[in-house]
XYZ file of N, CA, C and O in Angstrom:
324
model
N 1.114 -1.481 -0.028
C -0.283 -0.598 -0.295
C 0.552 1.305 0.209
O 0.591 2.250 -0.533
N 2.070 0.885 0.693
C 3.442 2.493 0.380
C 2.986 3.083 -0.857
O 3.534 4.090 -1.257
N 3.586 1.496 -1.308
C 4.078 1.690 -2.873
C 3.074 2.719 -4.019
O 3.574 3.813 -4.666
N 2.082 2.794 -3.609
C 0.546 2.994 -3.900
C 0.442 4.788 -3.886
O 0.296 5.275 -4.916
N 0.718 5.115 -2.735
C 0.516 6.030 -2.315
C 1.651 6.786 -2.722
O 2.427 8.108 -2.728
N 3.065 6.515 -2.909
C 4.017 6.681 -3.205
C 4.175 7.137 -4.639
O 4.572 8.452 -5.338
N 3.675 6.097 -5.466
C 2.895 6.598 -6.725
C 1.791 8.153 -7.019
O 1.717 8.569 -7.923
N 0.876 7.767 -6.495
C 0.482 8.605 -6.156
C 0.725 9.917 -5.651
O 0.156 11.340 -6.729
N 1.632 10.141 -4.554
C 2.173 11.551 -4.352
C 3.022 12.025 -5.767
O 3.044 13.356 -5.665
N 3.715 10.970 -6.212
C 4.897 11.009 -7.550
C 4.102 11.959 -8.551
O 4.194 12.778 -9.414
N 3.182 11.526 -9.064
C 1.603 11.725 -10.096
C 1.497 12.956 -9.484
O 1.482 14.618 -10.769
N 1.214 13.728 -8.650
C 0.718 14.865 -8.332
C 1.516 16.017 -8.458
O 2.284 16.752 -8.624
N 3.067 16.257 -7.795
C 4.028 16.017 -7.778
C 4.961 16.661 -8.664
O 5.025 18.383 -9.577
N 4.716 15.156 -10.522
C 4.594 16.128 -11.581
C 4.227 17.204 -12.219
O 5.121 18.031 -12.809
N 2.950 16.702 -11.750
C 1.771 17.674 -12.424
C 1.913 19.651 -12.412
O 2.459 20.299 -13.027
N 3.100 19.394 -10.557
C 2.789 21.006 -10.280
C 4.638 21.604 -10.604
O 4.874 22.408 -10.670
N 5.802 20.618 -10.435
C 7.033 21.014 -10.627
C 7.386 20.575 -11.830
O 8.316 20.384 -11.671
N 6.698 19.511 -12.393
C 7.666 18.866 -13.555
C 7.877 17.474 -13.558
O 8.649 16.626 -12.383
N 8.696 16.746 -14.488
C 9.337 15.565 -14.256
C 11.041 16.026 -13.675
O 11.473 15.306 -12.857
N 11.456 17.106 -14.784
C 13.146 17.034 -14.439
C 13.491 17.666 -12.745
O 14.140 16.996 -12.071
N 12.300 18.483 -12.355
C 12.741 18.952 -10.702
C 11.702 17.456 -9.882
O 13.037 17.476 -9.013
N 11.045 17.232 -10.145
C 10.867 15.585 -9.459
C 12.354 15.148 -8.784
O 12.029 14.098 -8.225
N 12.590 14.196 -10.710
C 13.220 13.536 -10.209
C 14.912 13.755 -9.610
O 15.470 12.998 -9.712
N 15.506 15.355 -9.897
C 17.183 15.910 -9.231
C 16.400 16.005 -7.761
O 17.259 15.777 -7.293
N 15.044 15.900 -7.077
C 14.849 16.552 -6.092
C 14.401 14.965 -5.127
O 15.200 14.423 -3.921
N 14.044 13.941 -6.194
C 14.298 12.365 -5.917
C 15.995 11.864 -5.030
O 16.067 11.260 -4.392
N 17.033 12.255 -6.307
C 17.595 11.721 -6.735
C 18.442 12.351 -5.397
O 19.097 11.372 -4.804
N 18.376 13.605 -5.273
C 18.945 14.295 -4.087
C 18.713 13.779 -2.857
O 20.103 13.922 -1.842
N 17.465 13.576 -2.333
C 17.588 13.285 -1.332
C 17.506 11.728 -0.994
O 17.931 11.941 0.045
N 17.500 10.892 -1.846
C 18.246 9.645 -2.205
C 20.042 9.295 -1.695
O 20.253 8.424 -0.218
N 20.368 10.354 -2.388
C 21.740 10.334 -1.838
C 22.380 11.493 -0.323
O 23.425 10.943 0.372
N 21.410 12.561 -0.033
C 21.865 12.444 0.868
C 21.068 11.471 2.673
O 21.895 11.763 3.705
N 20.330 10.805 2.012
C 20.204 10.008 2.967
C 20.998 8.309 3.082
O 21.117 8.283 4.265
N 21.781 8.474 1.885
C 22.918 7.216 1.579
C 23.974 8.145 2.293
O 24.518 7.605 3.229
N 23.879 9.466 2.383
C 25.605 9.775 3.377
C 25.282 9.596 4.663
O 25.795 9.438 5.436
N 23.364 10.097 4.988
C 23.326 9.983 6.117
C 23.665 8.737 7.361
O 24.245 9.180 8.156
N 23.194 7.622 6.463
C 23.359 6.176 6.996
C 25.035 6.189 6.935
O 25.080 5.185 7.816
N 25.278 6.602 5.764
C 27.474 6.292 5.892
C 27.918 6.829 6.783
O 28.591 5.636 7.350
N 27.382 7.746 7.122
C 27.758 8.677 8.052
C 27.987 8.329 9.754
O 28.631 7.950 10.593
N 26.492 7.748 9.617
C 26.384 6.791 11.172
C 26.507 5.883 11.500
O 26.194 5.294 12.285
N 26.650 5.306 10.640
C 27.236 3.702 10.760
C 28.216 3.214 10.725
O 29.459 3.805 9.974
N 28.320 2.070 11.343
C 29.895 1.696 11.258
C 31.126 1.478 9.506
O 30.103 0.994 9.409
N 32.474 1.252 9.737
C 32.337 1.267 8.653
C 33.377 2.492 8.002
O 33.505 2.769 7.990
N 33.619 2.153 7.226
C 34.558 3.216 5.719
C 33.257 4.559 5.431
O 32.137 4.351 5.013
N 33.274 5.747 5.643
C 32.501 6.929 5.657
C 32.446 7.361 4.075
O 33.339 6.449 3.060
N 31.967 7.712 3.327
C 32.152 8.778 2.645
C 33.178 9.283 2.058
O 34.017 9.602 2.541
N 33.081 9.104 0.282
C 34.101 9.439 0.120
C 34.625 11.071 -0.324
O 33.038 11.627 -0.866
N 35.181 11.860 -0.807
C 34.904 12.724 -1.440
C 34.098 13.371 -2.471
O 33.295 13.847 -3.512
N 34.404 11.640 -3.216
C 33.918 12.303 -5.003
C 31.967 11.471 -4.236
O 31.482 12.269 -5.456
N 31.863 10.937 -3.143
C 30.693 10.805 -2.793
C 30.131 12.727 -3.038
O 29.175 13.464 -2.316
N 30.992 13.016 -1.383
C 30.169 14.433 -1.549
C 30.300 15.532 -2.974
O 29.139 16.455 -2.793
N 31.510 15.278 -4.067
C 31.296 15.723 -5.164
C 29.905 15.845 -5.993
O 29.631 17.119 -5.976
N 29.774 14.419 -5.630
C 28.506 14.305 -6.793
C 27.111 14.696 -6.158
O 26.337 14.689 -6.687
N 27.059 14.721 -4.762
C 25.844 15.428 -4.361
C 25.382 17.346 -4.479
O 24.694 16.732 -4.236
N 26.817 17.863 -4.215
C 27.191 19.249 -4.060
C 26.765 19.001 -5.649
O 25.789 19.911 -6.280
N 26.959 18.347 -6.788
C 26.747 18.774 -8.010
C 25.127 18.339 -7.962
O 24.477 19.797 -8.885
N 24.318 17.162 -7.705
C 23.108 17.663 -8.141
C 22.054 18.107 -6.809
O 21.634 18.551 -7.606
N 23.207 18.973 -5.867
C 21.901 20.088 -4.918
C 21.901 20.839 -6.453
O 21.118 21.848 -6.152
N 23.335 21.639 -7.091
C 23.473 22.277 -7.449
C 22.708 22.512 -9.187
O 22.199 23.691 -9.411
N 22.655 21.472 -9.754
C 21.472 21.821 -10.754
C 20.352 21.639 -10.089
O 19.420 22.367 -10.654
N 20.025 21.117 -9.037
C 18.268 21.122 -8.557
C 18.249 22.882 -7.788
O 17.011 22.954 -8.750
N 19.007 23.832 -7.646
C 19.280 25.016 -8.038
C 18.510 25.788 -8.785
O 17.311 26.683 -8.986
N 19.223 25.645 -9.923
C 19.862 26.201 -11.349
C 17.741 25.570 -11.972
O 17.910 26.686 -12.172
N 17.299 24.194 -11.543
C 16.652 24.700 -12.380
C 15.529 24.748 -11.809
O 14.615 24.628 -11.987
N 15.321 24.735 -10.493
C 14.339 25.429 -9.701
C 14.521 27.065 -9.798
O 13.258 27.917 -9.173
N 15.079 27.583 -9.973
C 15.484 28.802 -10.028
C 14.606 30.085 -11.351
O 14.788 29.395 -12.218
N 14.447 31.004 -11.139
C 12.688 31.500 -11.657
C 14.097 32.042 -12.775
O 13.435 32.578 -13.710
N 15.347 32.903 -13.226
C 15.891 32.845 -14.041
C 15.783 32.114 -15.040
O 15.794 32.113 -16.498
N 16.152 30.372 -15.177
C 16.360 30.210 -15.830
C 15.004 28.904 -16.142
O 15.302 27.916 -16.947
N 14.108 29.475 -15.855
C 12.946 28.194 -15.830
C 11.654 29.376 -17.428
O 12.063 30.310 -17.444
N 11.278 28.664 -18.146
C 10.906 28.972 -19.466
C 9.776 29.450 -18.575
O 8.324 29.500 -17.837
N 8.434 30.336 -19.913
C 7.634 30.533 -19.191
C 6.651 29.491 -19.372
O 6.439 28.739 -19.964
N 5.405 29.836 -18.767
C 4.066 28.863 -18.795
C 3.672 29.202 -19.878
O 3.467 30.372 -20.858
N 2.421 28.172 -20.252
C 2.086 28.232 -21.771
C 0.886 29.336 -21.451
O 0.266 29.134 -20.488
N 0.619 30.469 -22.068
C -0.282 31.346 -22.242
C 0.721 32.493 -21.583
O -0.479 33.557 -21.194
N 1.689 32.167 -21.089
C 2.105 33.602 -20.246
C 3.257 34.143 -20.893
O 4.360 33.523 -21.395
N 3.299 35.512 -21.288
C 4.727 36.193 -21.797
C 5.827 36.198 -20.879
O 5.938 36.929 -19.324
N 7.152 35.824 -20.899
C 8.285 36.675 -20.848
C 8.302 37.713 -19.784
O 8.037 38.512 -20.435
N 8.565 37.383 -18.888
C 8.854 39.146 -17.859
C 9.888 39.179 -17.896
O 11.182 38.495 -17.913
N 10.204 40.865 -18.024
C 11.875 41.725 -17.739
C 12.592 41.311 -16.772
O 10.977 41.513 -15.706
N 13.587 41.027 -16.146
C 14.240 41.354 -14.764
C 15.599 41.340 -14.361
O 16.025 41.793 -14.964
């Protein structure tokens, strides 16, 4: 039943924020969760490459959600800023 709820929420979210933002946010959340688990469990911790990849993913998420880089909605004229 949890899977059905996840798919329902994903469908609603994609309708509002788009597939790209949803996908990047999902990947960023999974990476962050994985690093938290790696840091707080015994064993070798995350590498510098892991932290760099997380930073790149979050940078991409910030760029695609920034208003300056978003396309105008259909039916709306672009605004000058």
